[in-house]
Coordinates of C-alpha atoms and ligand atoms in Angstrom, one line a residue:
M1 CA 1.8 -26.1 -5.5
S2 CA 5.0 -24.3 -4.4
N3 CA 4.7 -21.0 -2.6
Q4 CA 6.6 -19.3 -5.3
L5 CA 4.4 -20.6 -8.1
D6 CA 1.3 -19.8 -6.0
C7 CA 2.5 -16.1 -5.7
F8 CA 3.4 -16.0 -9.4
L9 CA 0.0 -17.2 -10.5
A10 CA -2.0 -15.0 -8.1
E11 CA -0.1 -11.9 -9.3
H12 CA -0.4 -12.8 -12.9
A13 CA -4.2 -13.4 -12.7
E14 CA -4.6 -10.1 -10.9
V15 CA -2.5 -8.2 -13.5
S16 CA -4.4 -9.7 -16.4
R17 CA -7.7 -8.9 -14.8
R18 CA -6.8 -5.3 -14.3
W19 CA -5.4 -5.0 -17.8
L20 CA -8.7 -6.4 -19.2
L21 CA -10.8 -4.0 -17.1
R22 CA -8.7 -1.1 -18.2
T23 CA -8.3 -1.7 -21.9
G24 CA -11.1 -4.1 -23.0
V25 CA -14.0 -2.8 -20.8
A26 CA -13.0 0.6 -19.6
G27 CA -11.0 1.4 -22.8
A28 CA -10.5 5.0 -21.7
V29 CA -6.9 4.8 -20.7
T30 CA -4.2 5.8 -23.2
L31 CA -0.7 4.4 -23.1
G32 CA 0.7 7.9 -22.8
T33 CA -0.8 8.9 -19.5
W34 CA -0.9 5.7 -17.5
P35 CA 0.9 4.5 -15.4
F36 CA 4.4 5.7 -16.2
A37 CA 5.6 8.5 -18.4
L38 CA 6.2 6.7 -21.6
A39 CA 6.4 9.4 -24.2
E40 CA 9.7 10.8 -23.1
S41 CA 11.1 7.5 -22.0
G42 CA 13.0 6.6 -25.1
R43 CA 12.2 3.0 -24.6
S44 CA 11.4 0.5 -27.3
A45 CA 7.8 -0.4 -28.1
V46 CA 8.0 -3.9 -26.7
L47 CA 9.3 -2.6 -23.3
E48 CA 6.7 0.3 -23.2
E49 CA 3.9 -2.1 -23.9
A50 CA 4.9 -4.4 -21.0
I51 CA 5.3 -1.5 -18.6
A52 CA 1.9 -0.1 -19.6
K53 CA 0.3 -3.4 -18.4
L54 CA 1.8 -3.2 -14.9
E55 CA -0.4 -3.0 -11.8
P56 CA -0.7 0.4 -10.1
Y57 CA 1.9 1.3 -7.5
F58 CA -0.6 1.6 -4.6
T59 CA -3.3 -1.0 -4.0
L60 CA -7.0 -0.2 -3.5
Q61 CA -8.1 -1.2 0.0
G62 CA -10.5 -3.8 -1.5
D63 CA -7.7 -5.3 -3.7
F64 CA -5.4 -6.3 -0.8
R65 CA -5.1 -10.0 -0.4
D66 CA -6.7 -11.1 2.8
V67 CA -5.2 -13.7 5.0
S68 CA -7.3 -13.1 8.1
R69 CA -7.8 -15.8 10.6
G70 CA -10.9 -16.6 12.7
E71 CA -14.1 -18.6 12.6
P72 CA -15.8 -16.5 11.4
T73 CA -13.3 -14.0 10.2
P74 CA -14.0 -10.9 12.4
H75 CA -14.7 -8.6 9.4
S76 CA -17.5 -10.9 8.2
I77 CA -19.7 -10.8 11.4
P78 CA -23.0 -8.9 11.1
D79 CA -23.0 -5.1 11.5
E80 CA -25.0 -5.2 14.8
T81 CA -22.5 -7.6 16.3
K82 CA -19.7 -5.3 15.2
V83 CA -21.3 -2.5 17.3
Q84 CA -21.7 -4.8 20.3
V85 CA -18.1 -6.0 20.3
G86 CA -16.5 -2.6 19.5
M87 CA -15.6 -3.1 15.9
T88 CA -17.0 0.2 14.6
R89 CA -15.4 3.7 15.1
D90 CA -18.2 4.7 17.6
S91 CA -18.1 1.6 19.6
W92 CA -14.3 1.0 19.6
R93 CA -12.6 0.8 23.0
L94 CA -9.0 0.0 23.6
E95 CA -7.7 -1.3 26.9
V96 CA -4.1 -0.5 27.8
S97 CA -3.1 -2.3 31.0
G98 CA -0.4 -4.2 32.8
D99 CA 0.4 -7.9 32.4
P100 CA -0.7 -9.6 35.6
D101 CA 2.1 -12.2 35.2
H102 CA 4.9 -9.7 34.6
P103 CA 3.5 -6.5 36.0
P104 CA 5.0 -3.1 35.2
R105 CA 4.3 -0.1 37.4
L106 CA 1.5 1.9 35.8
R107 CA -0.2 4.9 37.4
K108 CA -3.1 5.0 35.1
P109 CA -4.1 1.8 33.2
L110 CA -6.9 2.4 30.7
T111 CA -9.6 -0.3 31.1
R112 CA -13.3 -0.8 30.5
E113 CA -13.7 -1.8 34.1
K114 CA -12.4 1.6 35.3
G115 CA -14.5 3.3 32.7
N116 CA -11.5 5.0 31.2
A117 CA -10.8 2.8 28.2
F118 CA -9.4 4.7 25.2
D119 CA -11.9 5.4 22.5
F120 CA -12.0 6.7 18.9
N121 CA -12.6 10.3 20.0
D122 CA -9.5 10.1 22.2
L123 CA -7.6 8.8 19.2
M124 CA -8.8 11.6 16.9
Q125 CA -7.7 14.1 19.5
L126 CA -4.2 12.7 19.6
A127 CA -4.3 12.6 15.8
E128 CA -4.7 16.4 15.6
R129 CA -1.1 16.8 16.9
H130 CA 0.6 13.5 16.3
A131 CA -0.8 11.8 13.2
V132 CA 1.7 10.4 10.7
R133 CA 1.4 8.8 7.3
F134 CA 3.9 6.5 5.5
P135 CA 3.9 4.2 2.6
K136 CA 4.4 0.5 3.3
V137 CA 4.0 -2.9 1.7
M138 CA 2.1 -5.5 3.7
T139 CA 3.7 -8.9 3.3
C140 CA 3.0 -12.1 5.1
L141 CA 6.2 -13.8 6.3
N142 CA 4.8 -17.1 5.1
I143 CA 3.5 -16.1 1.7
G144 CA 6.3 -14.1 0.3
C145 CA 4.5 -12.0 -2.3
P146 CA 3.1 -8.8 -1.0
L147 CA -0.6 -8.6 -0.1
G148 CA -0.8 -4.9 -1.1
T149 CA 1.0 -1.5 -0.8
G150 CA -0.6 1.6 0.7
I151 CA -0.2 4.8 2.6
W152 CA -1.0 4.0 6.2
E153 CA -2.1 6.8 8.6
G154 CA -2.2 6.7 12.4
V155 CA -1.1 7.9 15.8
P156 CA 2.2 6.7 17.2
L157 CA 1.5 3.9 19.8
R158 CA 3.8 5.6 22.2
E159 CA 1.4 8.5 22.6
V160 CA -1.2 6.1 24.1
L161 CA 1.4 4.2 26.0
W162 CA 2.5 7.4 27.9
L163 CA -1.2 8.0 28.9
T164 CA -0.9 5.0 31.3
R165 CA 2.0 6.8 33.1
P166 CA 4.4 3.8 33.3
S167 CA 7.4 4.3 35.7
E168 CA 9.1 0.9 36.2
N169 CA 9.4 -2.7 35.0
L170 CA 8.3 -2.2 31.4
R171 CA 10.3 -4.2 28.8
R172 CA 7.8 -5.6 26.3
V173 CA 4.4 -4.7 24.8
F174 CA 2.1 -7.2 23.4
Y175 CA -1.3 -6.7 21.7
Y176 CA -4.2 -8.5 20.2
G177 CA -7.5 -7.8 18.6
Y178 CA -11.1 -9.1 18.5
H179 CA -11.2 -12.9 18.2
N180 CA -14.8 -13.9 18.6
G181 CA -14.4 -14.0 22.4
D182 CA -12.6 -17.4 22.0
P183 CA -9.2 -17.6 23.6
E184 CA -8.2 -20.3 21.1
Q185 CA -8.6 -17.8 18.3
M186 CA -6.5 -15.1 19.8
F187 CA -3.6 -13.8 17.6
R188 CA -1.1 -11.9 19.5
S189 CA 2.1 -10.0 18.5
S190 CA 4.7 -8.2 20.6
L191 CA 7.5 -5.7 20.4
P192 CA 10.3 -4.5 22.7
V193 CA 9.1 -1.3 24.4
G194 CA 12.1 0.6 23.0
R195 CA 10.8 0.1 19.4
I196 CA 7.6 1.8 20.3
L197 CA 9.1 4.7 22.2
E198 CA 11.8 5.5 19.7
D199 CA 12.2 5.1 15.9
P200 CA 15.6 3.7 14.9
F201 CA 17.3 5.7 12.1
D202 CA 14.7 7.0 9.7
L203 CA 12.0 4.4 10.4
P204 CA 8.4 5.7 10.8
P205 CA 6.8 5.0 14.2
V206 CA 4.7 2.0 15.1
I207 CA 1.2 3.3 14.8
L208 CA -2.4 2.8 15.8
C209 CA -3.7 2.9 12.2
Y210 CA -7.2 4.2 11.2
K211 CA -6.8 5.2 7.6
L212 CA -5.4 3.6 4.5
N213 CA -4.9 5.5 1.2
G214 CA -6.8 8.4 2.7
D215 CA -10.0 6.4 3.6
W216 CA -11.1 5.0 6.9
L217 CA -9.5 1.6 7.4
T218 CA -12.2 -1.0 6.3
S219 CA -13.3 -3.8 8.5
E220 CA -11.5 -6.3 6.1
R221 CA -8.2 -4.4 6.5
G222 CA -8.5 -4.5 10.3
G223 CA -10.7 -1.4 11.0
P224 CA -11.6 0.6 12.9
V225 CA -8.0 0.4 14.3
R226 CA -5.0 -1.9 13.7
I227 CA -1.4 -1.7 14.6
V228 CA 1.0 -1.1 11.7
V229 CA 4.7 -1.8 12.3
P230 CA 6.6 -0.2 9.3
E231 CA 9.6 -2.6 9.0
A232 CA 7.9 -5.8 10.0
Y233 CA 6.1 -8.6 8.2
G234 CA 2.3 -8.6 8.4
F235 CA 1.9 -10.7 11.6
K236 CA 3.1 -7.7 13.7
S237 CA 0.3 -5.5 12.4
I238 CA -2.6 -6.8 14.4
K239 CA -6.1 -6.1 13.1
W240 CA -9.3 -5.1 15.0
L241 CA -7.1 -4.0 17.9
T242 CA -8.7 -4.2 21.3
H243 CA -5.9 -4.8 23.9
V244 CA -2.4 -3.5 24.4
V245 CA -0.7 -5.2 27.4
L246 CA 2.4 -3.6 29.0
S247 CA 4.7 -6.2 30.4
N248 CA 8.0 -6.9 32.1
I249 CA 8.5 -10.1 30.2
A250 CA 12.0 -10.1 28.6
H251 CA 11.2 -12.0 25.4
A252 CA 8.9 -12.2 22.4
N253 CA 5.5 -13.9 23.1
D254 CA 3.9 -13.7 19.7
T255 CA 1.4 -16.3 18.6
Y256 CA 3.4 -16.6 15.4
A257 CA 6.4 -17.8 17.4
E258 CA 4.5 -21.0 18.2
Q259 CA 4.4 -21.9 14.5
N260 CA 8.3 -21.9 14.2
N261 CA 8.3 -18.4 12.7
D262 CA 11.3 -16.0 13.2
V263 CA 9.4 -13.2 14.8
D264 CA 12.2 -10.7 14.9
S265 CA 13.0 -10.8 11.2
P266 CA 12.4 -7.5 9.3
L267 CA 11.2 -7.1 5.7
K268 CA 13.6 -8.6 3.2
T269 CA 14.7 -7.1 -0.2
F270 CA 14.1 -9.4 -3.1
A271 CA 12.7 -9.4 -6.7
A272 CA 10.0 -11.3 -8.5
T273 CA 8.6 -11.4 -12.0
L274 CA 5.1 -10.1 -13.0
S275 CA 5.1 -10.7 -16.8
V276 CA 7.2 -13.3 -18.6
P277 CA 6.1 -14.0 -22.2
S278 CA 6.6 -17.6 -23.0
P279 CA 7.1 -19.0 -25.6
V280 CA 8.9 -16.3 -27.4
K281 CA 10.3 -16.6 -31.0
P282 CA 14.1 -17.0 -31.4
D283 CA 16.2 -13.9 -32.0
T284 CA 13.2 -11.7 -31.3
P285 CA 13.2 -8.9 -28.7
F286 CA 10.9 -9.4 -25.7
A287 CA 10.2 -7.7 -22.4
L288 CA 10.0 -8.8 -18.8
T289 CA 8.5 -7.0 -15.9
G290 CA 8.3 -7.5 -12.2
Y291 CA 8.4 -6.0 -8.8
A292 CA 11.0 -5.8 -6.0
Q293 CA 10.2 -5.6 -2.3
V294 CA 12.4 -2.8 -0.8
G295 CA 13.2 -4.3 2.6
I296 CA 15.1 -3.0 5.5
S297 CA 18.4 -3.1 3.6
G298 CA 17.2 -0.9 0.7
L299 CA 17.6 -1.5 -3.0
S300 CA 20.1 -0.3 -5.6
K301 CA 19.6 -2.9 -8.4
V302 CA 17.3 -5.5 -9.8
Q303 CA 19.1 -8.0 -12.0
V304 CA 18.0 -10.8 -14.3
W305 CA 19.8 -13.8 -15.7
L306 CA 18.6 -16.1 -18.5
H307 CA 20.3 -19.4 -18.5
R308 CA 19.8 -22.0 -21.3
E309 CA 19.0 -25.5 -20.2
G310 CA 22.1 -27.7 -20.9
D311 CA 24.6 -24.9 -20.9
E312 CA 27.3 -25.1 -18.2
M313 CA 26.3 -23.5 -14.8
P314 CA 28.5 -20.8 -13.5
A315 CA 30.7 -21.9 -10.6
G316 CA 29.9 -20.4 -7.2
G317 CA 27.1 -22.3 -5.6
R318 CA 23.4 -22.2 -5.3
Y319 CA 23.2 -18.4 -5.0
F320 CA 24.8 -17.9 -8.5
S321 CA 27.0 -15.0 -7.4
N322 CA 29.2 -15.4 -10.5
A323 CA 26.4 -15.7 -13.1
P324 CA 26.2 -13.1 -15.9
W325 CA 23.5 -11.0 -14.2
Q326 CA 22.1 -8.1 -16.2
D327 CA 20.7 -4.9 -14.7
A328 CA 17.0 -4.3 -15.2
E329 CA 15.5 -0.9 -15.3
I330 CA 14.0 0.2 -12.0
L331 CA 11.0 2.3 -12.9
S332 CA 10.8 5.9 -11.8
P333 CA 8.0 7.2 -9.5
P334 CA 4.7 6.8 -11.4
K335 CA 2.7 9.8 -12.6
D336 CA -0.5 8.1 -11.3
W337 CA 0.1 6.4 -8.0
G338 CA -3.2 4.4 -8.0
G339 CA -4.7 3.1 -4.7
G340 CA -7.7 5.4 -4.8
L341 CA -5.9 8.3 -3.1
P342 CA -8.1 11.4 -2.6
D343 CA -7.8 13.6 -5.7
N344 CA -5.3 11.1 -6.9
R345 CA -2.5 12.9 -5.0
I346 CA -0.2 11.8 -2.2
P347 CA -1.7 13.3 1.0
S348 CA 0.6 15.8 2.5
P349 CA 2.5 15.4 4.7
T350 CA 3.5 11.8 4.1
L351 CA 6.8 10.5 5.4
G352 CA 9.1 9.9 2.4
F353 CA 7.5 12.6 0.2
E354 CA 8.4 16.2 -0.2
L355 CA 5.9 18.5 1.5
G356 CA 2.9 19.4 -0.6
T357 CA 4.1 17.4 -3.6
D358 CA 3.9 13.9 -5.0
K359 CA 7.7 13.7 -5.1
P360 CA 9.5 11.1 -3.2
V361 CA 12.5 12.3 -1.1
S362 CA 14.5 9.3 -2.3
W363 CA 13.7 6.4 -4.7
P364 CA 12.9 3.7 -4.3
L365 CA 10.9 4.2 -1.1
R366 CA 12.1 1.9 1.6
L367 CA 9.7 -0.7 3.0
T368 CA 7.5 -0.5 -0.1
K369 CA 7.8 -2.1 -3.5
V370 CA 9.0 -0.9 -6.9
H371 CA 8.5 -2.1 -10.4
W372 CA 11.2 -3.2 -12.9
A373 CA 11.4 -3.9 -16.6
Y374 CA 14.0 -5.6 -18.8
R375 CA 14.3 -5.8 -22.5
C376 CA 16.0 -8.8 -24.0
D377 CA 17.3 -8.4 -27.6
G378 CA 16.5 -12.0 -28.5
L379 CA 17.7 -15.5 -27.7
P380 CA 18.6 -18.7 -29.6
A381 CA 15.9 -21.5 -29.4
G382 CA 15.9 -23.4 -26.2
E383 CA 14.4 -23.7 -22.7
Y384 CA 15.7 -21.0 -20.3
A385 CA 15.7 -20.5 -16.6
L386 CA 14.9 -16.9 -15.9
R387 CA 16.2 -15.8 -12.5
C388 CA 15.9 -12.4 -10.8
R389 CA 17.6 -11.0 -7.7
T390 CA 18.3 -7.6 -6.1
V391 CA 21.4 -5.8 -4.9
D392 CA 20.7 -3.8 -1.7
E393 CA 21.7 -0.2 -0.9
K394 CA 25.1 -1.3 0.5
G395 CA 25.9 -3.4 -2.5
Y396 CA 25.1 -6.8 -1.1
E397 CA 23.3 -9.4 -3.3
Q398 CA 19.8 -10.1 -2.0
P399 CA 18.5 -12.4 -1.0
L400 CA 21.6 -13.2 0.9
P401 CA 22.5 -16.9 1.1
R402 CA 19.6 -17.5 3.5
P403 CA 17.7 -20.6 3.2
F404 CA 15.5 -20.0 6.2
K405 CA 12.0 -19.7 4.9
K406 CA 10.6 -18.9 8.4
S407 CA 12.5 -15.6 8.5
G408 CA 10.4 -14.4 5.5
R409 CA 10.5 -15.9 2.1
A410 CA 12.9 -14.1 -0.1
A411 CA 14.2 -16.6 -2.6
I412 CA 15.9 -15.9 -6.0
E413 CA 12.9 -16.4 -8.2
Q414 CA 13.2 -18.8 -11.0
V415 CA 10.7 -19.1 -13.9
T416 CA 10.9 -21.2 -17.1
L417 CA 11.0 -19.4 -20.5
Q418 CA 10.6 -21.2 -23.8
V419 CA 12.2 -19.9 -27.0
T420 CA 10.8 -21.8 -30.0
S421 CA 10.0 -20.9 -33.6
Ligands
LIG1 N1 -6.3 -9.8 14.7 C1 -5.5 -10.3 13.7 N2 -4.6 -9.5 13.1 C2 -3.8 -10.0 12.1 C3 -3.9 -11.4 11.7 C4 -4.9 -12.2 12.4 O1 -5.1 -13.3 12.0 N3 -5.7 -11.6 13.3 N4 -3.1 -11.8 10.7 C5 -1.8 -11.1 10.6 C6 -1.0 -11.6 9.5 S1 -0.3 -13.1 9.6 C7 -0.9 -10.8 8.3 S2 0.2 -11.3 7.1 C8 -1.6 -9.5 8.2 C9 -2.3 -9.4 6.9 O2 -2.9 -8.2 6.7 P1 -4.0 -7.9 5.7 O3 -5.1 -9.0 5.8 O4 -4.5 -6.5 5.9 O5 -3.4 -8.0 4.3 O6 -2.5 -9.3 9.2 C10 -2.0 -9.6 10.5 N5 -2.9 -9.2 11.5
LIG2 MO1 1.0 -13.6 7.8

């Protein structure tokens, strides 16, 4: 099965499951209150109905898709073993030390051996002054569709890095987590030290994350502590973090690089569908919905194009720049953000939101996802290719002509739609 189809089916099954729970079983939710303001929208019924079925904006911790490696996966080991290996908040220890092969000068490495490894209390102390929260979509470079979106809370990694008092020969930082004590199972990521010390433009910092959507990070999500790199694909956000290694190596040494992945590629902007009714009746209005990932280049438009099989294709190559793309509606911030946030509110402060409110400073929020909807007035009978794409903040079509899957999948999605009486 193609990656794209795999994503599509997974998302659709999930949306239908939630819809059933909410309407059939729970039955308590009315269209007017969830999840978007419908009453004052002025939208047609067919569009409002499709929008009401959309997944919540933020994902419950337990609803994230899990792609953890390991035999067994570290979050599935018995609770007693978790205590022994430092995978609970009380037992967690982080070693921050120099790379023996490319040593930096550090005055104070933090190690178990020296008895000064960094623990959860130390982290909470730093959190009192330095904690940050930001929304982010977690996406696997190799899967393409997001695994979940949440508000991640943590302490900037630089605060811990400075504790080791580095003074020379430090260019790269690599890090890994608990891997069953088996070197073969180690999954390592790395960053240039500059990205940890400073945040380019308005990016949030790289954090040692301990909470997601206001709750302690669960073991499945990488708790007690994982790295979260705001602008990166999932593989940079190492779970069950145990070691940070400061190095003078001049290049990336991520485990993911060994599998032909482009490990310096930031999150891409692209659109995908969530609900596509098929078949639909000829000349009858129908609605489409979907999501767009808002990558590093931002998002200004989501566009759809319905092309009937047999009709002439527009000139201009495989990225269809000259096709008659139509703008879809990018949905406004939801009234109910979902994700199980405490009191159903955005915790304050959260980067990207106005202090003390649930109001985003700008919309859509970069490095997250947003939902879109489109109403088609009706089509003549036939088989159609439905495609969707985005236009980024600077006005460039996204995905750019970029066939490299290993830089993060961001294809123009194509889905078949049947129009028959
Ligand atoms: N320790 C560890 N961290 C890891 C991984 C791993 O296998 N081991 N997988 C990475 C990859 S490839 C992805 S896409 C994300 C997925 O995060 P999630 O399982 O919380 O959705 O975790 C990353 N962190
Ligand atoms: Mo991944």
